[in-house]
mmCIF file of C-alpha atoms in Angstrom:
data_model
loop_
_atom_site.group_PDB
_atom_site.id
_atom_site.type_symbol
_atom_site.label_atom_id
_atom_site.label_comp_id
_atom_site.label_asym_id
_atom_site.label_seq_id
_atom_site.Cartn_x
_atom_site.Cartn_y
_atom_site.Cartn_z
ATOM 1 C CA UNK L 52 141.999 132.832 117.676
ATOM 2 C CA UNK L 53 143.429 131.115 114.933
ATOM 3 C CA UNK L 54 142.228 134.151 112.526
ATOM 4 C CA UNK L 55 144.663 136.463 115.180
ATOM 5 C CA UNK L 56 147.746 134.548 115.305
ATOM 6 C CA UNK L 57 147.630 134.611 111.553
ATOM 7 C CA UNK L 58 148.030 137.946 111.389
ATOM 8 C CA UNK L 59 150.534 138.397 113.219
ATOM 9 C CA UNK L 60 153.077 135.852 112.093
ATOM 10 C CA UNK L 61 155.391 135.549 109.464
ATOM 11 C CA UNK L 62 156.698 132.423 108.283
ATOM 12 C CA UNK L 63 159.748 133.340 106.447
ATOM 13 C CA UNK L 64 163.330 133.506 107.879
ATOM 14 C CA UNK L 65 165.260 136.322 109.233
ATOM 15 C CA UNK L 66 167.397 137.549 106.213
ATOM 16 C CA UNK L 67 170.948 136.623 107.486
ATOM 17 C CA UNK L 68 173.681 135.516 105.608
ATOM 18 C CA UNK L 69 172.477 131.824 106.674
ATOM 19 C CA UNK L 70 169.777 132.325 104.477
ATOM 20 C CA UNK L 71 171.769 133.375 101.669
ATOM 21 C CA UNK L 72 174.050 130.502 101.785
ATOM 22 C CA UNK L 73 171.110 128.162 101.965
ATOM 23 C CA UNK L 74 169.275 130.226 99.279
ATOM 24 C CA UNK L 75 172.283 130.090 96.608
ATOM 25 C CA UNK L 76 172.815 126.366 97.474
ATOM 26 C CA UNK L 77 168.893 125.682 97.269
ATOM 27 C CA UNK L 78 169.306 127.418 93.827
ATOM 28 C CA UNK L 79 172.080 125.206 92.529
ATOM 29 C CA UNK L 80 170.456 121.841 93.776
ATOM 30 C CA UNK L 81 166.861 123.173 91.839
ATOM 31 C CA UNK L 82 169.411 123.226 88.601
ATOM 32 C CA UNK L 83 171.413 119.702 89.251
ATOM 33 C CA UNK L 84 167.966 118.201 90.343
ATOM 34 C CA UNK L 85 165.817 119.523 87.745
ATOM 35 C CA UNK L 86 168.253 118.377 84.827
ATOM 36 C CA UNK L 87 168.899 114.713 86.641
ATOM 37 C CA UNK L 88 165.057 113.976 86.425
ATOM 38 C CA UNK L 89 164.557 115.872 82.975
ATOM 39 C CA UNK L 90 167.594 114.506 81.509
ATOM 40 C CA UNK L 91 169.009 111.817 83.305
ATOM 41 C CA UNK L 92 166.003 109.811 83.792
ATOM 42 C CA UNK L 93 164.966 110.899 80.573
ATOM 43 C CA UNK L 94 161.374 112.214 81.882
ATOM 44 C CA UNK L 95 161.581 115.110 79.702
ATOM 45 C CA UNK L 96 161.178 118.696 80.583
ATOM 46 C CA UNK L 97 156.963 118.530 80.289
ATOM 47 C CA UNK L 98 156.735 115.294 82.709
ATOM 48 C CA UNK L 99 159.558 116.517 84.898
ATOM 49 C CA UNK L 100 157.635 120.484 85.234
ATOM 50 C CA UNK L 101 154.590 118.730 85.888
ATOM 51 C CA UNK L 102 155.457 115.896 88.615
ATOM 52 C CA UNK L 103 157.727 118.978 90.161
ATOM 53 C CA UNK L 104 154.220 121.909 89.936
ATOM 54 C CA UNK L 105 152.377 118.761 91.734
ATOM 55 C CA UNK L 106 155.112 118.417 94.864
ATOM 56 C CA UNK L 107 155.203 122.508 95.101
ATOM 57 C CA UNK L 108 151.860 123.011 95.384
ATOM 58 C CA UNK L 109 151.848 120.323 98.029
ATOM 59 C CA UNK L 110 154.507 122.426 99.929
ATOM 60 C CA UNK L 111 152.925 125.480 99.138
ATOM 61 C CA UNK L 112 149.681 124.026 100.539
ATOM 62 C CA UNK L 113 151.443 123.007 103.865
ATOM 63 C CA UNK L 114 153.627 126.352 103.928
ATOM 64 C CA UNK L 115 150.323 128.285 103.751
ATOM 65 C CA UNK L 116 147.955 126.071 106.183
ATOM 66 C CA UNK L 117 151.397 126.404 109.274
ATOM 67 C CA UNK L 118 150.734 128.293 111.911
ATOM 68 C CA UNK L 119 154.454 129.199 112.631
ATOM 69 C CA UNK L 120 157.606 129.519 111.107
ATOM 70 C CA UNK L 121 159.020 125.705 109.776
ATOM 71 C CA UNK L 122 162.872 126.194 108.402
ATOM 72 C CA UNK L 123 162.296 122.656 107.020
ATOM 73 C CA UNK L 124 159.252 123.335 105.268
ATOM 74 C CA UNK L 125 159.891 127.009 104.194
ATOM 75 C CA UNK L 126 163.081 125.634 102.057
ATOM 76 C CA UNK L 127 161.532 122.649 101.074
ATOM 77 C CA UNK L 128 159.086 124.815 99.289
ATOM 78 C CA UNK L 129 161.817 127.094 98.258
ATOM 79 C CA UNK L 130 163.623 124.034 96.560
ATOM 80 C CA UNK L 131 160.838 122.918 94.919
ATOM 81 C CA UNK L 132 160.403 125.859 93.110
ATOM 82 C CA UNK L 133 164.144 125.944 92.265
ATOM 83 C CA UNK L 134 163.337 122.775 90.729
ATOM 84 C CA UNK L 135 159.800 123.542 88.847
ATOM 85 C CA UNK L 136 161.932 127.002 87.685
ATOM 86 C CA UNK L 137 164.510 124.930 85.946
ATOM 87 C CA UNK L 138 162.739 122.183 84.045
ATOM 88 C CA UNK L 139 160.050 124.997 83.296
ATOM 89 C CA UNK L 140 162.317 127.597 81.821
ATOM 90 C CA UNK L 141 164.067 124.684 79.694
ATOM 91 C CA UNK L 142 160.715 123.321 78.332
ATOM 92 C CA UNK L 143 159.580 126.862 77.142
ATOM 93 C CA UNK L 144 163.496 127.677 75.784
ATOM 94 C CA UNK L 145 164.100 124.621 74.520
ATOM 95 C CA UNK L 146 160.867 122.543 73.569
ATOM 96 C CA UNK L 147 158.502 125.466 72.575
ATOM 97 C CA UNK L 148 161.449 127.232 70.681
ATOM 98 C CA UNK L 149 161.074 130.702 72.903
ATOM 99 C CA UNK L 150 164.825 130.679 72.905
ATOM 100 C CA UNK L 151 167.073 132.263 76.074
ATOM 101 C CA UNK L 152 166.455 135.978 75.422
ATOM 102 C CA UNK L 153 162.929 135.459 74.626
ATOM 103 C CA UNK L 154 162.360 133.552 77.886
ATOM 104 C CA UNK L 155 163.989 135.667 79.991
ATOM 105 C CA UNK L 156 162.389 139.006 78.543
ATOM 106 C CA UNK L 157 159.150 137.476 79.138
ATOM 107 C CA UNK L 158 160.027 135.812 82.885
ATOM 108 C CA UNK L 159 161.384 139.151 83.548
ATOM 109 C CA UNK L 160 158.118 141.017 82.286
ATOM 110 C CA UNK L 161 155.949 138.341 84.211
ATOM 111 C CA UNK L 162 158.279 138.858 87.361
ATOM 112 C CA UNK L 163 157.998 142.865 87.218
ATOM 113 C CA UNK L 164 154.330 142.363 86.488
ATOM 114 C CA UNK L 165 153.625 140.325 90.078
ATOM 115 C CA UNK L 166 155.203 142.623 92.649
ATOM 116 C CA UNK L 167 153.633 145.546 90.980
ATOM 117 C CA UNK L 168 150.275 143.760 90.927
ATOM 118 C CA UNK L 169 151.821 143.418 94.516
ATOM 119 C CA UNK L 170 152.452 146.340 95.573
ATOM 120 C CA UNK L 171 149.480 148.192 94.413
ATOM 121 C CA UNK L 172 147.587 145.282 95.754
ATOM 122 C CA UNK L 173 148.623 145.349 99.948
ATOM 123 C CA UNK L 174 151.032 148.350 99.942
ATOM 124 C CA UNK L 175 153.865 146.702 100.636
ATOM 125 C CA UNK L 176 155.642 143.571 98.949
ATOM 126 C CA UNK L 177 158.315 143.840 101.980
ATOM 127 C CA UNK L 178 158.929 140.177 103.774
ATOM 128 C CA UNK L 179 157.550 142.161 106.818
ATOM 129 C CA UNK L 180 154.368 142.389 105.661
ATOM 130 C CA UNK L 181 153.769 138.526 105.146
ATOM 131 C CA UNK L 182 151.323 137.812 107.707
ATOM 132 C CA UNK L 183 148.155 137.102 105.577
ATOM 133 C CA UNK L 184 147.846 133.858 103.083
ATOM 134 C CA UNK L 185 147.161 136.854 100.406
ATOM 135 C CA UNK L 186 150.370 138.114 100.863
ATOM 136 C CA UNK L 187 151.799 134.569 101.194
ATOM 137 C CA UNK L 188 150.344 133.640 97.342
ATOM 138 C CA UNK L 189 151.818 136.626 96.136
ATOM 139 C CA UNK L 190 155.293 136.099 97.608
ATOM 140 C CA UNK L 191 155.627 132.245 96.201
ATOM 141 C CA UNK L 192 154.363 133.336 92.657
ATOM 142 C CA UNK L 193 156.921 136.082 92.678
ATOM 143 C CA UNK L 194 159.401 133.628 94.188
ATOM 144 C CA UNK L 195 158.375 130.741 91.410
ATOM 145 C CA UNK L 196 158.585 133.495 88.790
ATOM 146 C CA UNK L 197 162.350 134.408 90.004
ATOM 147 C CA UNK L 198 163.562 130.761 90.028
ATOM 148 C CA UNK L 199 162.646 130.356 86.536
ATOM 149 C CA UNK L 200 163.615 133.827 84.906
ATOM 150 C CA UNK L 201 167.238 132.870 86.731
ATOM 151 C CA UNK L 202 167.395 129.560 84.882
ATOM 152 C CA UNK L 203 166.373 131.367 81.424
ATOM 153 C CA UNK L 204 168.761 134.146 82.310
ATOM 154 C CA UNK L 205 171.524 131.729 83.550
ATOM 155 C CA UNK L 206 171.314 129.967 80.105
ATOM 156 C CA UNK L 207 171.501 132.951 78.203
ATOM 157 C CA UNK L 208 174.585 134.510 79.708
ATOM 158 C CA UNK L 209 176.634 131.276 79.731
ATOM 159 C CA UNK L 210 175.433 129.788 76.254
ATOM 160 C CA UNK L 211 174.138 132.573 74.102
ATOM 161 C CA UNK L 212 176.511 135.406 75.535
ATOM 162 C CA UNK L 213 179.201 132.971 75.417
ATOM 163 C CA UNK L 214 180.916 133.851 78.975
ATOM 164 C CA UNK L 215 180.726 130.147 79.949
ATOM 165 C CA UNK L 216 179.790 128.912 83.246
ATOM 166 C CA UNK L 217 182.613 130.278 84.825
ATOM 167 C CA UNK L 218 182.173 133.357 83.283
ATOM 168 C CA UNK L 219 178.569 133.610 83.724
ATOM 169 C CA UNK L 220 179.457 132.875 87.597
ATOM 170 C CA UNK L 221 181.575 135.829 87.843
ATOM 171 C CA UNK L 222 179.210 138.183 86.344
ATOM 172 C CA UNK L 223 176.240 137.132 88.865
ATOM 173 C CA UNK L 224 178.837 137.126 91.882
ATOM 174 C CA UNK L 225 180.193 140.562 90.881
ATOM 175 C CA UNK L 226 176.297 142.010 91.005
ATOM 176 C CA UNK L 227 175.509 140.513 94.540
ATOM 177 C CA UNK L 228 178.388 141.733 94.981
ATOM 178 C CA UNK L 229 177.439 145.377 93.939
ATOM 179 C CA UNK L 230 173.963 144.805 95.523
ATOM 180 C CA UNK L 231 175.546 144.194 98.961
ATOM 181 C CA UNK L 232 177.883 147.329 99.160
ATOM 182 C CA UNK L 233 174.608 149.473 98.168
ATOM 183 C CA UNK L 234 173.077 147.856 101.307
ATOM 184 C CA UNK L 235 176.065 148.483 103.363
ATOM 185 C CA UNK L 236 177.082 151.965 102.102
ATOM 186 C CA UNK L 237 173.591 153.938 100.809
ATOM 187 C CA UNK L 238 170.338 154.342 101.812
ATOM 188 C CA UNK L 239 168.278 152.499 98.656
ATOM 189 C CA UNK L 240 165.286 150.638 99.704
ATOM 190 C CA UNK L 241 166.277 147.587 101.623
ATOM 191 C CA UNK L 242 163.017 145.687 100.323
ATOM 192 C CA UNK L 243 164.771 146.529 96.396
ATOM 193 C CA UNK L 244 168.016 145.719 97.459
ATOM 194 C CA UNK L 245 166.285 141.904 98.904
ATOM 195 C CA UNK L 246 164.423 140.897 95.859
ATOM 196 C CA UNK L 247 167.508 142.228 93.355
ATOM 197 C CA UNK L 248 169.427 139.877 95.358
ATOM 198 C CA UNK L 249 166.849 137.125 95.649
ATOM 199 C CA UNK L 250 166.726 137.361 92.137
ATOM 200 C CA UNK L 251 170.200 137.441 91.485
ATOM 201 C CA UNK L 252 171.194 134.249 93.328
ATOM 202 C CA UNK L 253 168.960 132.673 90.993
ATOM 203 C CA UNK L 254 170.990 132.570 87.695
ATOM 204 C CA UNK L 255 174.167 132.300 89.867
ATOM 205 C CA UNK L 256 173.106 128.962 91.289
ATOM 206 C CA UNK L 257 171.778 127.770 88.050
ATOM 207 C CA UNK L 258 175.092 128.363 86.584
ATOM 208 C CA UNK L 259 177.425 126.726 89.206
ATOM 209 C CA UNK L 260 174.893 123.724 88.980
ATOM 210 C CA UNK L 261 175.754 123.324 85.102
ATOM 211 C CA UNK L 262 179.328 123.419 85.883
ATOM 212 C CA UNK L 263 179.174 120.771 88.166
ATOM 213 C CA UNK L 264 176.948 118.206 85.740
ATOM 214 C CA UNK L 265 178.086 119.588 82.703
ATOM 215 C CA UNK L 266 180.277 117.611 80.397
ATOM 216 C CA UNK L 267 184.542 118.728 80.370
ATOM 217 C CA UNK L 268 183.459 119.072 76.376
ATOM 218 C CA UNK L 269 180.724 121.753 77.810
ATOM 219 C CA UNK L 270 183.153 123.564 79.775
ATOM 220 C CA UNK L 271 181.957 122.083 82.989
ATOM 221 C CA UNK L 272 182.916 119.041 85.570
ATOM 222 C CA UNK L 273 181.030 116.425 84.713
ATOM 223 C CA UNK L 274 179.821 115.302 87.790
ATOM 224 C CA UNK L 275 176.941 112.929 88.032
ATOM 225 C CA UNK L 276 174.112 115.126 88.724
ATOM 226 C CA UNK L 277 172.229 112.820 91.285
ATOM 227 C CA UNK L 278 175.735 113.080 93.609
ATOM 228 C CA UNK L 279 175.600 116.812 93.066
ATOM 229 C CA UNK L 280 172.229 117.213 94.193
ATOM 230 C CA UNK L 281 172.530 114.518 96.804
ATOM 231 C CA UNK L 282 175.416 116.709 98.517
ATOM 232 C CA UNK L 283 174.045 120.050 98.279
ATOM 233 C CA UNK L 284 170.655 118.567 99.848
ATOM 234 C CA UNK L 285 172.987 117.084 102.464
ATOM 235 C CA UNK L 286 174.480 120.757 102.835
ATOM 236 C CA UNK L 287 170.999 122.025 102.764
ATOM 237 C CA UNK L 288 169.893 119.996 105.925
ATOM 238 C CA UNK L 289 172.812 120.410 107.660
ATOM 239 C CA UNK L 290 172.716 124.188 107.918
ATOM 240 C CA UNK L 291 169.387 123.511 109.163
ATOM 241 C CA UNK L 292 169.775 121.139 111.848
ATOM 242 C CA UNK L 293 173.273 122.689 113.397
ATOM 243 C CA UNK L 294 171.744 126.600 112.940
ATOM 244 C CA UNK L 295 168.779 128.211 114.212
ATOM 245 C CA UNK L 296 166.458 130.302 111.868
ATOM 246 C CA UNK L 297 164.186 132.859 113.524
ATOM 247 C CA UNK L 298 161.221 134.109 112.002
ATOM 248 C CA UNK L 299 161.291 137.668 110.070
ATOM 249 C CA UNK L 300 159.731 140.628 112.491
ATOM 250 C CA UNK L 301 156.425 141.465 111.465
ATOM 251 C CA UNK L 302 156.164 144.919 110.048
ATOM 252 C CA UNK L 303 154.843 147.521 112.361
ATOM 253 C CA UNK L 304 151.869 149.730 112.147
#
């Protein structure tokens, strides 16, 4: 029985613009928490990636195991990689001397690399086709890989490009931005056009979160980074509790 209703669920949320606004605020908490505990508490970026891979796989663990669709526990696992993407991309930029562009070009190669593994895998790497745990693993490593190539790539565009947060904001909003009117106005793959905006929201959250904890002398607001976080979890919830989440249709065959 329980074999069955496995394969016919999937435990990720309808693709609304809900989940967007919780996605790009999910992303901006993962960089305001991730640099509080790294840098704040002074647990480094090693300690903070590991302590942050250990409550992941606990939420991966549970995400997998549920039988239906939890909003709390499907973004809880989504923030948790937001957070394990940030510290991780700044310990392999920063403390193994990768740099920005190497980082990113080798994220972005790792990224690529899992949804064609994917694809050739199961066919389909489509959020309608998540109804086995297989399919599941794939979709959080791709997902993990995403949240860390957009911290890399955030970096790089404000610091090494030298746009600046703002700037580096406006680039990654002008791209969604692109990526919606080729969902509203052509025919390209509506699976390409989710993960180029999954993976977009990325870098723009992990630049709006260094504008808000940044220092004025950085170019951003200097807010403490535990009240940053704290709100944006606050927001978080909130769209949770006062707006219902439904379950993405399973694919049809």
């Amino acid at each position: 029985m329980q074999e069955n209703m496995s394969d016919t669920l999937v435990k990720v949320p309808q693709v609304t613009l809900l989940f967007w606004i919780i996605k790009i605020a999910a992303t901006t908490l993962g960089e305001t928490a991730g640099d509080a505990a790294s840098m704040s508490l002074n647990l480094g970026y090693l300690l903070s990636t590991v302590l942050f891979t250990g409550l992941f796989l606990l939420a991966l663990g549970a995400q997998i195991k549920a039988t239906t669709f939890h909003p709390m526990l499907y973004w809880a696992t989504i923030i948790a990689t937001t957070i394990v993407g940030t510290t991780l991309a700044d310990f392999a930029d920063r403390s193994l001397g990768i740099g920005y562009a190497g980082g990113t070009l080798l994220l972005l190669s790792l990224l690529f690399g899992t949804l064609f593994i994917w694809h050739r895998s199961l066919g389909s790497i489509s959020i309608h086709s998540l109804s086995t745990p297989r399919a599941e693993y794939f979709y959080w490593v791709t997902i993990l890989f995403s949240q860390t190539l957009g911290t890399a790539l955030g970096d790089w565009t404000a610091d090494s490009a030298g746009l600046g947060y703002r700037g580096a904001a406006v680039i990654f909003g002008l791209m969604l931005l692109v990526v919606l009117a080729a969902y509203l106005w052509t025919h390209i793959s509506r699976t390409a056009l989710f993960w180029a905006a999954f993976i977009l929201t990325r870098p723009l959250g992990a630049v709006v979160g260094d504008f808000l904890d940044k220092p004025l002398a950085a170019g951003g607001l200097g807010l403490s980074r535990f009240t940053a976080s704290a709100v944006l979890m606050a927001f978080i919830v909130m769209c949770l509790l006062l707006f219902r989440q439904r379950p993405a249709e399973r694919a049809s065959h």
